[in-house]
Amino acid sequence: MEQYEPDRLSPAELAAVRRSFRNGRAAMTRRSLLRASAGGALTLGGLGALAGCGIPAAGKSQGGVSADDHSAKEKVVNFSNWPEYIDVDDSGKHRPTLDAFRKRTGITVKYTEDINDNDEFFGKIQPQLAAGQDTGRDLIVLTDWLAARMIRLGYVQKLDASNLPHAFANLSDQFRSPDWDPGRAYSYPWQGISTVVAYNKKALDGVEVKSVSDLLDIPALKGRVGLLTEMRDTVGMTMLDMGKDPAKFTDDDYDAVIARLQKAVDKGQIRRFTGNDYTSDLSKGDLAACVAWAGDVVQLQADNPDVGYVVPDSGYMTSTDNMLIPNKARHKTNAERLIDYYYEPEPAAELAAYINYVSPVADVKPYLAKIDKSAADNPLILPDKAMQAKSHAFRSLSSKEETAYQAKFAKLTGA
């Protein structure tokens, strides 16, 4: 097999994958500990494939490889997504938005919850994509950094804008043009993921927390602060706190952040680096404050009035999980119709009301308010313009940067 060394996973990156499965976002599902009922485990085969085989060089031209589109004759979409990441009725047997799509279009969605981790899933489909074969999937959902890699390698198809009128018109401004897919030529967000500072008011006992600096420096919080094992979230939030732009930082900027965090670790300020498992500690008060994912905060607040959050004046990190059409998909047009469907306000509102992540659909608020007024008024689900203006995305990394940065972060966290 021809090797493409820059995209081979380094030992540091493999450690990051394993760390993610022990206590990162992948340790549970896309929904929080409070509602999740299914989780995934990284298969030995997945890690073996990633470690043992480099990624074949992709063609220089982007745009992917199309196949004969069978959408007109085969009314189906094969859709792979993360567990617990779509609306389900009370019986647990039906997905209302997908059922409504089928009734309207005649297209059946074969929905599979088989993405438990970005790297593991990439290891599963990469051999087929490298060989120019159909993966058996028409639509997949990947986090932005892996979506960027898929686009760069030419593994996904360019979208036909004529099939996406609602998506083009209704995409929220804050998600319109990431540096890895300017103008959204290859992807559209499924949901947004915001990172904020959360706290337990009772555990703070009068201490006021407004920033990442407060987490790292206030003596009264020593040993009761949590940071995330996701490098882009913890580093990004600290970078903002230090006045640096996560979209434009240098190696020196990154090293300064690591040094800042190391100082806090050395003096015992940080209780631990966590994934979704911080939710239990925060709710109980074992963590007084932490860097947290907004979707978890929304769900914690439903059961614990002591849990609150703050968006620092310096801003907050945002990322996206994105819908993409892999090469050789048999039903590209049908997949585009499904993407576009989720940018209509009604199904977008139903989805947001159920999963509580950031809706990427603009002007969905009145539709969500009919379903759940509190969700419609929650800026963690529907950021207002002021909050949107504070959002920042972590810039795309080269393979060399990814390897170096993950190694430094792994050393910091003790992974």
Short mmCIF file of C-alpha atoms in Angstrom, two decimals:
data_model
loop_
_atom_site.label_atom_id
_atom_site.label_comp_id
_atom_site.label_asym_id
_atom_site.label_seq_id
_atom_site.Cartn_x
_atom_site.Cartn_y
_atom_site.Cartn_z
CA MET A 1 0.00 0.00 0.00
CA GLU A 2 1.29 3.47 -0.82
CA GLN A 3 1.89 5.32 2.39
CA TYR A 4 1.09 8.94 3.14
CA GLU A 5 3.10 9.49 6.27
CA PRO A 6 1.84 12.93 7.31
CA ASP A 7 -1.57 11.44 8.05
CA ARG A 8 -0.35 8.40 9.97
CA LEU A 9 -1.50 8.63 13.59
CA SER A 10 1.49 9.27 15.84
CA PRO A 11 1.89 7.61 19.25
CA ALA A 12 0.68 10.85 20.82
CA GLU A 13 -2.44 10.89 18.65
CA LEU A 14 -3.16 7.24 19.40
CA ALA A 15 -2.80 8.05 23.08
CA ALA A 16 -5.31 10.84 22.59
CA VAL A 17 -7.76 8.36 21.04
CA ARG A 18 -7.36 5.96 23.94
CA ARG A 19 -7.65 8.84 26.42
CA SER A 20 -10.89 9.88 24.74
CA PHE A 21 -12.32 6.41 25.24
CA ARG A 22 -11.31 6.25 28.87
CA ASN A 23 -12.65 9.62 29.90
CA GLY A 24 -13.18 11.90 26.91
CA ARG A 25 -16.36 12.83 25.10
CA ALA A 26 -16.33 9.42 23.46
CA ALA A 27 -16.40 7.70 26.87
CA MET A 28 -20.14 8.20 26.76
CA THR A 29 -22.32 9.20 23.87
CA ARG A 30 -23.10 12.54 22.31
CA ARG A 31 -25.71 13.04 25.03
CA SER A 32 -24.75 13.49 28.66
CA LEU A 33 -24.52 10.96 31.47
CA LEU A 34 -27.99 12.00 32.57
CA ARG A 35 -29.71 10.66 29.46
CA ALA A 36 -27.22 8.46 27.65
CA SER A 37 -27.97 4.77 27.56
CA ALA A 38 -25.58 3.54 24.91
CA GLY A 39 -21.84 3.90 24.54
CA GLY A 40 -19.15 2.65 22.26
CA ALA A 41 -15.80 1.03 22.73
CA LEU A 42 -12.82 1.37 20.51
CA THR A 43 -12.18 -1.92 18.80
CA LEU A 44 -8.70 -3.35 18.73
CA GLY A 45 -9.12 -3.67 15.00
CA GLY A 46 -9.86 0.04 14.69
CA LEU A 47 -6.76 1.05 16.57
CA GLY A 48 -4.70 -1.55 14.77
CA ALA A 49 -5.77 -0.27 11.39
CA LEU A 50 -4.93 3.28 12.36
CA ALA A 51 -1.58 2.40 13.85
CA GLY A 52 -0.43 -0.07 11.25
CA CYS A 53 -1.41 1.50 7.98
CA GLY A 54 -0.74 5.01 6.78
CA ILE A 55 -3.31 6.84 4.72
CA PRO A 56 -2.85 6.51 0.97
CA ALA A 57 -2.18 9.75 -0.79
CA ALA A 58 -5.31 11.35 -2.13
CA GLY A 59 -5.60 13.14 -5.42
CA LYS A 60 -4.71 16.80 -5.48
CA SER A 61 -8.10 17.82 -6.79
CA GLN A 62 -10.81 18.04 -4.16
CA GLY A 63 -14.42 17.23 -4.73
CA GLY A 64 -14.47 13.52 -4.13
CA VAL A 65 -15.51 10.70 -6.39
CA SER A 66 -19.12 10.34 -7.42
CA ALA A 67 -20.88 7.15 -8.42
CA ASP A 68 -23.96 6.56 -10.48
CA ASP A 69 -26.68 8.20 -8.43
CA HIS A 70 -29.46 5.69 -7.80
CA SER A 71 -31.59 8.15 -5.83
CA ALA A 72 -34.43 8.27 -8.34
CA LYS A 73 -34.96 4.49 -8.36
CA GLU A 74 -33.80 3.60 -4.85
CA LYS A 75 -35.73 5.68 -2.34
CA VAL A 76 -33.33 5.24 0.54
CA VAL A 77 -30.59 7.04 2.49
CA ASN A 78 -28.03 5.13 4.54
CA PHE A 79 -27.25 7.48 7.41
CA SER A 80 -24.51 6.85 10.03
CA ASN A 81 -24.56 8.98 13.18
CA TRP A 82 -23.51 8.97 16.83
CA PRO A 83 -25.62 7.20 19.50
CA GLU A 84 -28.41 9.17 21.17
CA TYR A 85 -28.03 12.06 18.75
CA ILE A 86 -31.50 12.29 17.23
CA ASP A 87 -35.08 12.67 18.45
CA VAL A 88 -36.85 9.51 19.64
CA ASP A 89 -40.48 9.09 20.70
CA ASP A 90 -41.59 7.90 24.13
CA SER A 91 -41.68 4.28 23.02
CA GLY A 92 -38.05 4.47 21.98
CA LYS A 93 -38.92 2.76 18.71
CA HIS A 94 -39.53 5.68 16.37
CA ARG A 95 -37.62 8.76 15.29
CA PRO A 96 -40.32 11.35 14.56
CA THR A 97 -38.33 13.65 12.26
CA LEU A 98 -37.12 10.74 10.12
CA ASP A 99 -40.63 9.32 9.97
CA ALA A 100 -41.95 12.68 8.80
CA PHE A 101 -39.23 12.87 6.13
CA ARG A 102 -40.20 9.44 4.79
CA LYS A 103 -43.90 10.30 4.69
CA ARG A 104 -43.24 13.50 2.77
CA THR A 105 -40.62 12.27 0.31
CA GLY A 106 -41.09 8.52 0.12
CA ILE A 107 -37.41 8.13 1.05
CA THR A 108 -36.65 5.65 3.82
CA VAL A 109 -33.71 6.52 6.07
CA LYS A 110 -31.72 3.51 7.22
CA TYR A 111 -30.35 5.07 10.37
CA THR A 112 -27.37 3.45 12.08
CA GLU A 113 -25.76 4.59 15.34
CA ASP A 114 -22.31 3.26 14.51
CA ILE A 115 -20.05 6.27 15.12
CA ASN A 116 -18.63 6.05 18.63
CA ASP A 117 -15.41 7.96 18.05
CA ASN A 118 -14.04 9.95 15.13
CA ASP A 119 -10.73 8.11 14.79
CA GLU A 120 -12.25 4.68 15.25
CA PHE A 121 -14.86 5.36 12.58
CA PHE A 122 -12.23 6.77 10.24
CA GLY A 123 -10.24 3.58 10.67
CA LYS A 124 -13.35 1.61 9.72
CA ILE A 125 -14.15 3.41 6.47
CA GLN A 126 -10.72 4.62 5.35
CA PRO A 127 -9.61 1.38 3.61
CA GLN A 128 -12.74 1.42 1.43
CA LEU A 129 -12.37 5.11 0.62
CA ALA A 130 -8.68 4.68 -0.19
CA ALA A 131 -9.56 1.81 -2.54
CA GLY A 132 -12.26 3.86 -4.27
CA GLN A 133 -15.06 1.69 -2.91
CA ASP A 134 -18.54 2.46 -1.64
CA THR A 135 -18.63 2.51 2.17
CA GLY A 136 -22.31 1.56 2.16
CA ARG A 137 -23.13 4.95 3.66
CA ASP A 138 -24.70 7.96 1.98
CA LEU A 139 -24.41 10.38 4.89
CA ILE A 140 -22.04 10.49 7.87
CA VAL A 141 -21.61 12.87 10.82
CA LEU A 142 -18.06 13.78 11.86
CA THR A 143 -16.56 16.39 14.16
CA ASP A 144 -15.03 19.37 12.39
CA TRP A 145 -11.35 18.41 12.64
CA LEU A 146 -11.97 15.01 11.03
CA ALA A 147 -14.36 16.53 8.51
CA ALA A 148 -11.47 18.80 7.52
CA ARG A 149 -9.19 15.80 7.04
CA MET A 150 -11.81 13.98 4.94
CA ILE A 151 -12.18 17.00 2.68
CA ARG A 152 -8.43 17.46 2.35
CA LEU A 153 -7.96 13.82 1.39
CA GLY A 154 -10.69 14.03 -1.24
CA TYR A 155 -12.79 11.38 0.51
CA VAL A 156 -16.11 13.26 0.38
CA GLN A 157 -18.20 14.69 -2.42
CA LYS A 158 -18.91 18.31 -3.17
CA LEU A 159 -22.52 19.16 -2.43
CA ASP A 160 -24.99 20.25 -5.08
CA ALA A 161 -26.25 23.63 -3.90
CA SER A 162 -29.42 23.30 -5.97
CA ASN A 163 -30.55 20.52 -3.63
CA LEU A 164 -29.88 22.58 -0.51
CA PRO A 165 -32.02 25.74 -0.64
CA HIS A 166 -33.05 25.65 3.03
CA ALA A 167 -29.56 24.80 4.22
CA PHE A 168 -28.04 27.68 2.28
CA ALA A 169 -30.67 30.16 3.44
CA ASN A 170 -31.02 29.09 7.07
CA LEU A 171 -27.48 28.24 8.21
CA SER A 172 -26.55 30.38 11.21
CA ASP A 173 -23.90 32.99 10.45
CA GLN A 174 -21.48 31.69 13.08
CA PHE A 175 -21.15 28.37 11.21
CA ARG A 176 -21.12 29.63 7.61
CA SER A 177 -17.48 29.60 6.63
CA PRO A 178 -15.00 27.54 8.67
CA ASP A 179 -11.41 27.70 7.46
CA TRP A 180 -11.50 24.00 6.56
CA ASP A 181 -14.62 24.30 4.35
CA PRO A 182 -15.12 27.91 3.21
CA GLY A 183 -18.70 28.50 2.13
CA ARG A 184 -19.72 24.98 3.19
CA ALA A 185 -19.04 23.37 -0.18
CA TYR A 186 -18.66 19.88 1.31
CA SER A 187 -20.41 19.89 4.68
CA TYR A 188 -23.27 21.25 6.75
CA PRO A 189 -23.42 21.20 10.55
CA TRP A 190 -25.61 18.65 12.25
CA GLN A 191 -25.27 20.38 15.63
CA GLY A 192 -22.96 22.84 17.33
CA ILE A 193 -20.97 22.12 20.50
CA SER A 194 -20.20 25.01 22.86
CA THR A 195 -17.61 25.02 25.63
CA VAL A 196 -18.23 27.26 28.64
CA VAL A 197 -17.28 27.60 32.32
CA ALA A 198 -19.68 25.78 34.64
CA TYR A 199 -19.91 25.90 38.43
CA ASN A 200 -21.76 24.55 41.44
CA LYS A 201 -22.99 27.57 43.36
CA LYS A 202 -23.22 25.73 46.66
CA ALA A 203 -19.67 24.38 46.32
CA LEU A 204 -18.32 27.83 45.43
CA ASP A 205 -19.57 29.10 48.81
CA GLY A 206 -19.51 32.74 47.80
CA VAL A 207 -16.51 32.61 45.46
CA GLU A 208 -17.26 34.31 42.15
CA VAL A 209 -16.06 32.65 38.96
CA LYS A 210 -16.10 34.61 35.71
CA SER A 211 -13.15 33.36 33.70
CA VAL A 212 -10.63 30.61 33.08
CA SER A 213 -8.12 32.70 35.04
CA ASP A 214 -10.40 32.40 38.06
CA LEU A 215 -10.36 28.62 37.69
CA LEU A 216 -6.58 28.55 37.49
CA ASP A 217 -5.71 31.17 40.10
CA ILE A 218 -8.26 31.50 42.92
CA PRO A 219 -6.70 29.76 45.99
CA ALA A 220 -10.10 28.83 47.45
CA LEU A 221 -10.71 26.57 44.42
CA LYS A 222 -7.50 24.57 44.83
CA GLY A 223 -8.11 20.91 44.06
CA ARG A 224 -11.72 21.53 43.01
CA VAL A 225 -11.29 22.60 39.37
CA GLY A 226 -11.84 20.41 36.31
CA LEU A 227 -10.51 20.78 32.78
CA LEU A 228 -11.40 18.72 29.72
CA THR A 229 -9.34 15.98 28.12
CA GLU A 230 -10.32 17.39 24.72
CA MET A 231 -7.26 19.41 23.72
CA ARG A 232 -9.04 21.92 21.51
CA ASP A 233 -11.53 22.84 24.23
CA THR A 234 -9.15 23.21 27.17
CA VAL A 235 -6.37 24.86 25.18
CA GLY A 236 -8.80 27.02 23.22
CA MET A 237 -10.56 28.37 26.32
CA THR A 238 -7.22 29.11 28.00
CA MET A 239 -5.90 30.73 24.85
CA LEU A 240 -8.87 33.09 24.74
CA ASP A 241 -8.33 33.90 28.41
CA MET A 242 -4.74 34.86 27.57
CA GLY A 243 -5.87 37.19 24.79
CA LYS A 244 -4.89 34.90 21.92
CA ASP A 245 -7.05 33.95 18.95
CA PRO A 246 -7.56 30.15 18.56
CA ALA A 247 -8.10 30.74 14.86
CA LYS A 248 -4.66 32.32 14.31
CA PHE A 249 -2.28 31.15 17.02
CA THR A 250 1.40 30.26 16.63
CA ASP A 251 3.56 27.50 18.13
CA ASP A 252 4.77 29.99 20.72
CA ASP A 253 1.18 30.85 21.65
CA TYR A 254 0.38 27.16 22.11
CA ASP A 255 3.47 26.61 24.26
CA ALA A 256 2.51 29.60 26.42
CA VAL A 257 -0.91 28.03 27.07
CA ILE A 258 0.64 24.69 28.02
CA ALA A 259 3.01 26.48 30.40
CA ARG A 260 0.09 28.37 31.96
CA LEU A 261 -1.84 25.15 32.51
CA GLN A 262 1.22 23.30 33.77
CA LYS A 263 1.66 25.93 36.47
CA ALA A 264 -1.90 25.30 37.66
CA VAL A 265 -1.35 21.54 37.63
CA ASP A 266 1.91 21.83 39.56
CA LYS A 267 0.33 23.84 42.37
CA GLY A 268 -2.58 21.39 42.73
CA GLN A 269 -5.26 23.73 41.41
CA ILE A 270 -6.63 21.13 38.97
CA ARG A 271 -8.48 18.18 40.47
CA ARG A 272 -8.34 16.27 37.19
CA PHE A 273 -8.80 16.38 33.42
CA THR A 274 -12.11 14.78 32.52
CA GLY A 275 -14.53 13.87 29.80
CA ASN A 276 -18.30 13.65 30.32
CA ASP A 277 -17.69 12.16 33.76
CA TYR A 278 -17.24 15.66 35.18
CA THR A 279 -21.02 15.96 35.30
CA SER A 280 -21.34 13.76 38.37
CA ASP A 281 -18.56 15.57 40.24
CA LEU A 282 -20.00 18.98 39.36
CA SER A 283 -23.51 18.05 40.41
CA LYS A 284 -22.28 16.65 43.76
CA GLY A 285 -20.00 19.62 44.36
CA ASP A 286 -16.74 17.67 44.28
CA LEU A 287 -15.88 20.05 41.46
CA ALA A 288 -16.65 23.64 42.36
CA ALA A 289 -16.08 24.83 38.78
CA CYS A 290 -14.84 23.46 35.49
CA VAL A 291 -14.62 23.85 31.74
CA ALA A 292 -17.76 22.13 30.44
CA TRP A 293 -19.86 21.34 27.39
CA ALA A 294 -23.04 23.38 27.18
CA GLY A 295 -25.28 20.42 26.35
CA ASP A 296 -24.35 18.81 29.65
CA VAL A 297 -24.95 22.03 31.56
CA VAL A 298 -28.48 22.32 30.15
CA GLN A 299 -29.32 18.82 31.32
CA LEU A 300 -27.67 19.19 34.73
CA GLN A 301 -29.61 22.37 35.42
CA ALA A 302 -32.88 20.50 34.93
CA ASP A 303 -32.17 18.50 38.09
CA ASN A 304 -29.84 20.70 40.11
CA PRO A 305 -30.53 24.42 40.60
CA ASP A 306 -27.04 24.91 42.04
CA VAL A 307 -25.43 24.28 38.64
CA GLY A 308 -24.79 27.41 36.61
CA TYR A 309 -22.51 28.64 33.87
CA VAL A 310 -20.73 31.72 32.62
CA VAL A 311 -19.55 32.75 29.20
CA PRO A 312 -16.26 34.53 29.88
CA ASP A 313 -15.82 38.04 28.51
CA SER A 314 -12.89 36.64 26.52
CA GLY A 315 -15.25 34.32 24.65
CA TYR A 316 -15.92 30.61 24.35
CA MET A 317 -15.03 27.75 22.05
CA THR A 318 -17.42 26.28 19.55
CA SER A 319 -17.13 23.29 17.25
CA THR A 320 -19.49 21.36 15.01
CA ASP A 321 -20.48 17.85 14.10
CA ASN A 322 -20.99 17.85 10.36
CA MET A 323 -22.95 15.97 7.71
CA LEU A 324 -20.84 14.79 4.75
CA ILE A 325 -21.43 12.53 1.76
CA PRO A 326 -18.59 10.03 1.27
CA ASN A 327 -17.21 9.06 -2.12
CA LYS A 328 -19.12 6.51 -4.16
CA ALA A 329 -22.34 7.01 -2.16
CA ARG A 330 -25.21 5.48 -4.16
CA HIS A 331 -27.85 7.98 -3.06
CA LYS A 332 -26.22 11.42 -3.10
CA THR A 333 -29.33 13.38 -4.09
CA ASN A 334 -31.41 11.66 -1.43
CA ALA A 335 -28.73 12.46 1.15
CA GLU A 336 -28.73 16.11 0.11
CA ARG A 337 -32.50 16.21 0.45
CA LEU A 338 -32.15 14.88 4.01
CA ILE A 339 -29.49 17.50 4.85
CA ASP A 340 -31.77 20.20 3.52
CA TYR A 341 -34.75 18.83 5.46
CA TYR A 342 -32.97 19.37 8.76
CA TYR A 343 -32.51 23.02 7.87
CA GLU A 344 -36.26 23.58 7.74
CA PRO A 345 -37.30 25.23 11.02
CA GLU A 346 -39.84 22.62 12.15
CA PRO A 347 -37.63 19.51 12.08
CA ALA A 348 -34.68 21.58 13.30
CA ALA A 349 -36.74 22.64 16.32
CA GLU A 350 -37.84 19.07 17.06
CA LEU A 351 -34.23 17.92 16.97
CA ALA A 352 -32.97 20.76 19.19
CA ALA A 353 -35.75 20.24 21.73
CA TYR A 354 -34.74 16.62 22.16
CA ILE A 355 -30.94 16.64 22.17
CA ASN A 356 -30.19 20.11 23.64
CA TYR A 357 -27.13 20.92 21.55
CA VAL A 358 -26.66 24.17 19.62
CA SER A 359 -28.96 24.35 16.63
CA PRO A 360 -27.13 25.55 13.51
CA VAL A 361 -30.41 26.77 12.01
CA ALA A 362 -31.12 30.49 12.13
CA ASP A 363 -34.57 31.81 13.10
CA VAL A 364 -35.63 28.49 14.63
CA LYS A 365 -36.57 30.10 17.96
CA PRO A 366 -40.35 30.60 17.44
CA TYR A 367 -40.69 27.00 16.28
CA LEU A 368 -38.74 25.69 19.26
CA ALA A 369 -40.77 27.87 21.62
CA LYS A 370 -43.92 26.01 20.56
CA ILE A 371 -42.31 22.78 21.72
CA ASP A 372 -40.26 23.96 24.72
CA LYS A 373 -40.26 27.60 25.76
CA SER A 374 -37.36 27.18 28.19
CA ALA A 375 -35.19 25.61 25.49
CA ALA A 376 -36.01 28.42 23.09
CA ASP A 377 -34.90 30.98 25.69
CA ASN A 378 -31.69 29.15 26.56
CA PRO A 379 -28.64 30.72 24.88
CA LEU A 380 -26.77 27.42 25.28
CA ILE A 381 -29.19 25.91 22.76
CA LEU A 382 -29.99 28.99 20.69
CA PRO A 383 -27.17 31.52 21.11
CA ASP A 384 -28.35 35.10 20.68
CA LYS A 385 -26.33 37.52 18.58
CA ALA A 386 -24.33 38.72 21.58
CA MET A 387 -23.32 35.18 22.46
CA GLN A 388 -22.62 34.27 18.84
CA ALA A 389 -20.23 37.19 18.68
CA LYS A 390 -18.21 35.61 21.51
CA SER A 391 -17.82 32.25 19.79
CA HIS A 392 -14.45 31.11 18.49
CA ALA A 393 -13.31 28.07 16.54
CA PHE A 394 -10.00 26.27 16.81
CA ARG A 395 -8.08 26.60 13.57
CA SER A 396 -7.27 23.64 11.35
CA LEU A 397 -4.02 21.88 12.20
CA SER A 398 -1.51 20.30 9.89
CA SER A 399 -0.61 16.69 10.60
CA LYS A 400 2.74 17.85 11.98
CA GLU A 401 1.04 20.32 14.33
CA GLU A 402 -1.53 17.75 15.43
CA THR A 403 1.23 15.33 16.41
CA ALA A 404 3.30 17.92 18.26
CA TYR A 405 0.38 19.57 20.06
CA GLN A 406 -1.20 16.31 21.16
CA ALA A 407 2.14 15.12 22.56
CA LYS A 408 2.50 18.27 24.66
CA PHE A 409 -1.09 18.08 25.86
CA ALA A 410 -0.75 14.38 26.74
CA LYS A 411 2.30 15.21 28.88
CA LEU A 412 0.32 17.94 30.63
CA THR A 413 -2.62 15.69 31.43
CA GLY A 414 -0.49 12.71 32.39
CA ALA A 415 -2.01 10.55 29.68
#
